[in-house]
Amino acid sequence: MNPELYLSYPSAFLIGLLGSTHCLGMCGGISASLSMALPVGRGFRLRQTVMLLAFNFGRIGSYVLIATLVALASTTAASQWSTAGLVLRTLAGVLLIFMGLSMGQWWQGIRYVERVGAPVWARLAPLTRRFLPVNHGGQALALGALWGWLPCGLVYSTLGWAALQPTVGSAALTMLFFGLGTLPSMLATGFAANWIRGLQSHQLFRKVTGGLLILFGLWTLPFLHLFGH
């Protein structure tokens, strides 16, 4: 078993945790609106928790599905082309660096990458209106599953990393851990939106987070590992 496989899961979780302020800009609004749409009264906190968990589990489920599809393609490519792994690793590292530059507010080139998924989202976005307003957990789960396909540079960056995994199952688990890493901030959006928004706009926090994502990207790049041998 490749030892890097064991490191990838906690690292994927950490990437999700560090980059989750970016998720707030992409998904935070819809997540917070689920709470605001609920009538305040008896059992409000329980209903709020169910809605937020259902939405986010649907979102994370879509990440796992996308990773499975990407891994099916990448493992096939790796079996046919010897350089596929090197290309995928380089792509994953570059995407993480782009995401770090965006988080640190140094350069927003990741937005060009996000355009790749725009055609798919253009077809799925109208479907989200069928589940609005959200009245129960099933609707929140379906809405989250659709929202998981929203073009997102952080998701694409981690997908590139997941594609490096040796099996489809390990790629899916990588995205599962990434999604779980984004969960605390996304849940907090519903419970403590103002505090989270303040953290999102904190310049030092964004720059430190961006710098750490850039380090992850540099560690992923294959040429650095060649120098280490």
mmCIF file of C-alpha atoms in Angstrom, residues 42-228:
data_model
loop_
_atom_site.group_PDB
_atom_site.id
_atom_site.type_symbol
_atom_site.label_atom_id
_atom_site.label_comp_id
_atom_site.label_asym_id
_atom_site.label_seq_id
_atom_site.Cartn_x
_atom_site.Cartn_y
_atom_site.Cartn_z
ATOM 1 C CA ARG A 42 -40.597 25.144 19.093
ATOM 2 C CA GLY A 43 -38.023 22.739 17.670
ATOM 3 C CA PHE A 44 -36.439 25.423 15.487
ATOM 4 C CA ARG A 45 -32.859 24.459 16.339
ATOM 5 C CA LEU A 46 -33.486 20.787 15.563
ATOM 6 C CA ARG A 47 -35.166 21.587 12.241
ATOM 7 C CA GLN A 48 -32.323 23.977 11.383
ATOM 8 C CA THR A 49 -29.727 21.294 12.105
ATOM 9 C CA VAL A 50 -31.548 18.705 9.996
ATOM 10 C CA MET A 51 -31.827 21.117 7.050
ATOM 11 C CA LEU A 52 -28.161 22.131 7.194
ATOM 12 C CA LEU A 53 -26.905 18.555 7.567
ATOM 13 C CA ALA A 54 -29.117 17.309 4.729
ATOM 14 C CA PHE A 55 -27.977 20.079 2.378
ATOM 15 C CA ASN A 56 -24.309 19.546 3.158
ATOM 16 C CA PHE A 57 -24.484 15.752 2.975
ATOM 17 C CA GLY A 58 -26.069 16.128 -0.456
ATOM 18 C CA ARG A 59 -23.260 18.484 -1.485
ATOM 19 C CA ILE A 60 -20.538 16.159 -0.199
ATOM 20 C CA GLY A 61 -22.232 13.184 -1.860
ATOM 21 C CA SER A 62 -21.930 14.945 -5.201
ATOM 22 C CA TYR A 63 -18.213 15.549 -4.561
ATOM 23 C CA VAL A 64 -17.778 11.814 -4.001
ATOM 24 C CA LEU A 65 -19.731 11.012 -7.186
ATOM 25 C CA ILE A 66 -17.675 13.465 -9.262
ATOM 26 C CA ALA A 67 -14.441 12.042 -7.821
ATOM 27 C CA THR A 68 -15.586 8.547 -8.757
ATOM 28 C CA LEU A 69 -16.224 9.603 -12.354
ATOM 29 C CA VAL A 70 -12.909 11.485 -12.569
ATOM 30 C CA ALA A 71 -11.015 8.532 -11.057
ATOM 31 C CA LEU A 72 -12.564 6.099 -13.528
ATOM 32 C CA ALA A 73 -11.185 8.257 -16.339
ATOM 33 C CA SER A 74 -7.788 8.910 -14.697
ATOM 34 C CA THR A 75 -7.078 5.274 -13.797
ATOM 35 C CA THR A 76 -7.930 4.256 -17.355
ATOM 36 C CA ALA A 77 -5.613 6.948 -18.715
ATOM 37 C CA ALA A 78 -2.820 5.946 -16.324
ATOM 38 C CA SER A 79 -3.039 2.331 -17.493
ATOM 39 C CA GLN A 80 -2.660 3.388 -21.131
ATOM 40 C CA TRP A 81 -0.199 6.298 -20.920
ATOM 41 C CA SER A 82 2.863 6.137 -18.692
ATOM 42 C CA THR A 83 3.068 9.932 -18.387
ATOM 43 C CA ALA A 84 -0.563 10.369 -17.275
ATOM 44 C CA GLY A 85 0.342 10.262 -13.574
ATOM 45 C CA LEU A 86 3.000 12.936 -13.993
ATOM 46 C CA VAL A 87 0.577 15.199 -15.873
ATOM 47 C CA LEU A 88 -2.187 14.700 -13.300
ATOM 48 C CA ARG A 89 0.150 15.395 -10.389
ATOM 49 C CA THR A 90 1.404 18.585 -12.033
ATOM 50 C CA LEU A 91 -2.161 19.694 -12.737
ATOM 51 C CA ALA A 92 -3.236 19.009 -9.148
ATOM 52 C CA GLY A 93 -0.301 20.990 -7.761
ATOM 53 C CA VAL A 94 -0.880 23.937 -10.085
ATOM 54 C CA LEU A 95 -4.588 24.059 -9.221
ATOM 55 C CA LEU A 96 -3.830 24.103 -5.494
ATOM 56 C CA ILE A 97 -1.336 26.925 -6.025
ATOM 57 C CA PHE A 98 -3.955 28.854 -8.021
ATOM 58 C CA MET A 99 -6.448 28.312 -5.197
ATOM 59 C CA GLY A 100 -3.933 29.528 -2.618
ATOM 60 C CA LEU A 101 -3.234 32.653 -4.650
ATOM 61 C CA SER A 102 -6.973 33.289 -4.820
ATOM 62 C CA MET A 103 -7.490 32.725 -1.078
ATOM 63 C CA GLY A 104 -4.639 35.092 -0.268
ATOM 64 C CA GLN A 105 -6.144 37.645 -2.679
ATOM 65 C CA TRP A 106 -2.924 37.824 -4.680
ATOM 66 C CA TRP A 107 -4.320 36.589 -8.027
ATOM 67 C CA GLN A 108 -7.753 35.372 -9.120
ATOM 68 C CA GLY A 109 -6.717 33.145 -12.014
ATOM 69 C CA ILE A 110 -8.682 30.257 -10.478
ATOM 70 C CA ARG A 111 -11.812 31.901 -11.875
ATOM 71 C CA TYR A 112 -10.715 30.880 -15.364
ATOM 72 C CA VAL A 113 -10.508 27.271 -14.165
ATOM 73 C CA GLU A 114 -14.009 27.484 -12.679
ATOM 74 C CA ARG A 115 -15.382 28.298 -16.119
ATOM 75 C CA VAL A 116 -14.669 24.702 -17.153
ATOM 76 C CA GLY A 117 -17.711 23.510 -15.238
ATOM 77 C CA ALA A 118 -19.992 26.345 -16.367
ATOM 78 C CA PRO A 119 -21.761 24.362 -19.154
ATOM 79 C CA VAL A 120 -22.726 21.570 -16.731
ATOM 80 C CA TRP A 121 -23.910 24.060 -14.119
ATOM 81 C CA ALA A 122 -25.964 25.932 -16.730
ATOM 82 C CA ARG A 123 -28.024 22.756 -17.184
ATOM 83 C CA LEU A 124 -28.309 21.920 -13.483
ATOM 84 C CA ALA A 125 -28.944 25.385 -12.053
ATOM 85 C CA PRO A 126 -32.570 25.592 -13.286
ATOM 86 C CA LEU A 127 -33.313 22.297 -11.502
ATOM 87 C CA THR A 128 -32.450 23.849 -8.127
ATOM 88 C CA ARG A 129 -35.558 26.035 -8.347
ATOM 89 C CA ARG A 130 -37.725 22.918 -8.110
ATOM 90 C CA PHE A 131 -36.594 22.427 -4.509
ATOM 91 C CA LEU A 132 -37.136 26.020 -3.389
ATOM 92 C CA PRO A 133 -38.436 26.975 -0.929
ATOM 93 C CA VAL A 134 -37.031 24.099 1.112
ATOM 94 C CA ASN A 135 -39.650 22.685 3.475
ATOM 95 C CA HIS A 136 -38.115 19.398 4.605
ATOM 96 C CA GLY A 137 -34.847 17.476 4.761
ATOM 97 C CA GLY A 138 -35.422 15.569 1.530
ATOM 98 C CA GLN A 139 -35.616 18.804 -0.435
ATOM 99 C CA ALA A 140 -32.478 20.092 1.310
ATOM 100 C CA LEU A 141 -30.626 16.875 0.443
ATOM 101 C CA ALA A 142 -31.611 17.104 -3.239
ATOM 102 C CA LEU A 143 -30.731 20.795 -3.379
ATOM 103 C CA GLY A 144 -27.326 20.073 -1.838
ATOM 104 C CA ALA A 145 -26.702 17.271 -4.329
ATOM 105 C CA LEU A 146 -27.311 19.693 -7.187
ATOM 106 C CA TRP A 147 -25.308 22.480 -5.530
ATOM 107 C CA GLY A 148 -22.317 20.158 -5.302
ATOM 108 C CA TRP A 149 -21.883 20.579 -9.064
ATOM 109 C CA LEU A 150 -21.451 24.347 -8.767
ATOM 110 C CA PRO A 151 -18.131 25.313 -10.455
ATOM 111 C CA CYS A 152 -15.630 25.768 -7.624
ATOM 112 C CA GLY A 153 -11.867 26.173 -7.860
ATOM 113 C CA LEU A 154 -11.296 24.567 -4.457
ATOM 114 C CA VAL A 155 -13.286 21.477 -5.449
ATOM 115 C CA TYR A 156 -11.479 21.240 -8.791
ATOM 116 C CA SER A 157 -8.109 21.579 -7.046
ATOM 117 C CA THR A 158 -8.879 18.685 -4.731
ATOM 118 C CA LEU A 159 -10.372 16.630 -7.563
ATOM 119 C CA GLY A 160 -7.045 16.894 -9.352
ATOM 120 C CA TRP A 161 -5.413 15.475 -6.248
ATOM 121 C CA ALA A 162 -8.048 12.752 -5.888
ATOM 122 C CA ALA A 163 -7.348 11.690 -9.474
ATOM 123 C CA LEU A 164 -3.830 10.749 -8.364
ATOM 124 C CA GLN A 165 -5.146 8.029 -6.065
ATOM 125 C CA PRO A 166 -4.396 4.437 -7.120
ATOM 126 C CA THR A 167 -8.013 3.251 -6.974
ATOM 127 C CA VAL A 168 -11.469 4.673 -7.606
ATOM 128 C CA GLY A 169 -12.431 3.960 -3.998
ATOM 129 C CA SER A 170 -9.489 5.890 -2.558
ATOM 130 C CA ALA A 171 -10.270 8.839 -4.858
ATOM 131 C CA ALA A 172 -13.864 8.870 -3.615
ATOM 132 C CA LEU A 173 -12.655 8.729 0.006
ATOM 133 C CA THR A 174 -10.276 11.626 -0.634
ATOM 134 C CA MET A 175 -13.201 13.815 -1.716
ATOM 135 C CA LEU A 176 -15.298 12.559 1.194
ATOM 136 C CA PHE A 177 -12.641 13.731 3.657
ATOM 137 C CA PHE A 178 -12.318 17.010 1.773
ATOM 138 C CA GLY A 179 -16.076 17.536 2.010
ATOM 139 C CA LEU A 180 -16.045 16.746 5.732
ATOM 140 C CA GLY A 181 -13.333 19.378 6.125
ATOM 141 C CA THR A 182 -15.645 22.021 4.663
ATOM 142 C CA LEU A 183 -18.510 20.950 6.920
ATOM 143 C CA PRO A 184 -17.677 22.946 10.105
ATOM 144 C CA SER A 185 -17.669 26.298 8.314
ATOM 145 C CA MET A 186 -20.726 25.476 6.235
ATOM 146 C CA LEU A 187 -22.699 24.440 9.317
ATOM 147 C CA ALA A 188 -21.489 27.501 11.184
ATOM 148 C CA THR A 189 -22.870 29.652 8.362
ATOM 149 C CA GLY A 190 -26.330 28.703 9.489
ATOM 150 C CA PHE A 191 -25.635 28.997 13.212
ATOM 151 C CA ALA A 192 -23.163 31.903 13.353
ATOM 152 C CA ALA A 193 -23.205 33.584 9.955
ATOM 153 C CA ASN A 194 -21.904 36.981 11.099
ATOM 154 C CA TRP A 195 -18.866 35.544 12.906
ATOM 155 C CA ILE A 196 -17.956 33.353 9.942
ATOM 156 C CA ARG A 197 -18.356 36.216 7.498
ATOM 157 C CA GLY A 198 -15.967 38.275 9.625
ATOM 158 C CA LEU A 199 -13.419 35.452 9.547
ATOM 159 C CA GLN A 200 -13.820 35.162 5.784
ATOM 160 C CA SER A 201 -12.931 38.832 5.308
ATOM 161 C CA HIS A 202 -10.006 38.819 7.781
ATOM 162 C CA GLN A 203 -6.951 39.631 5.674
ATOM 163 C CA LEU A 204 -4.333 37.851 7.799
ATOM 164 C CA PHE A 205 -6.444 34.683 7.977
ATOM 165 C CA ARG A 206 -6.925 34.665 4.205
ATOM 166 C CA LYS A 207 -3.217 35.181 3.528
ATOM 167 C CA VAL A 208 -2.106 32.477 5.959
ATOM 168 C CA THR A 209 -4.669 30.063 4.522
ATOM 169 C CA GLY A 210 -3.636 30.951 0.981
ATOM 170 C CA GLY A 211 0.010 30.412 1.835
ATOM 171 C CA LEU A 212 -0.688 26.969 3.298
ATOM 172 C CA LEU A 213 -2.651 25.929 0.192
ATOM 173 C CA ILE A 214 0.265 27.071 -1.972
ATOM 174 C CA LEU A 215 2.592 24.894 0.126
ATOM 175 C CA PHE A 216 0.264 21.926 -0.427
ATOM 176 C CA GLY A 217 0.418 22.628 -4.144
ATOM 177 C CA LEU A 218 4.214 22.854 -4.179
ATOM 178 C CA TRP A 219 4.457 19.603 -2.198
ATOM 179 C CA THR A 220 2.233 17.936 -4.811
ATOM 180 C CA LEU A 221 4.342 19.035 -7.807
ATOM 181 C CA PRO A 222 6.378 16.066 -9.032
ATOM 182 C CA PHE A 223 9.629 17.921 -9.764
ATOM 183 C CA LEU A 224 10.142 18.673 -6.044
ATOM 184 C CA HIS A 225 9.966 14.960 -5.285
ATOM 185 C CA LEU A 226 12.499 14.268 -8.006
ATOM 186 C CA PHE A 227 14.944 16.597 -6.234
ATOM 187 C CA GLY A 228 14.339 14.706 -2.994
#
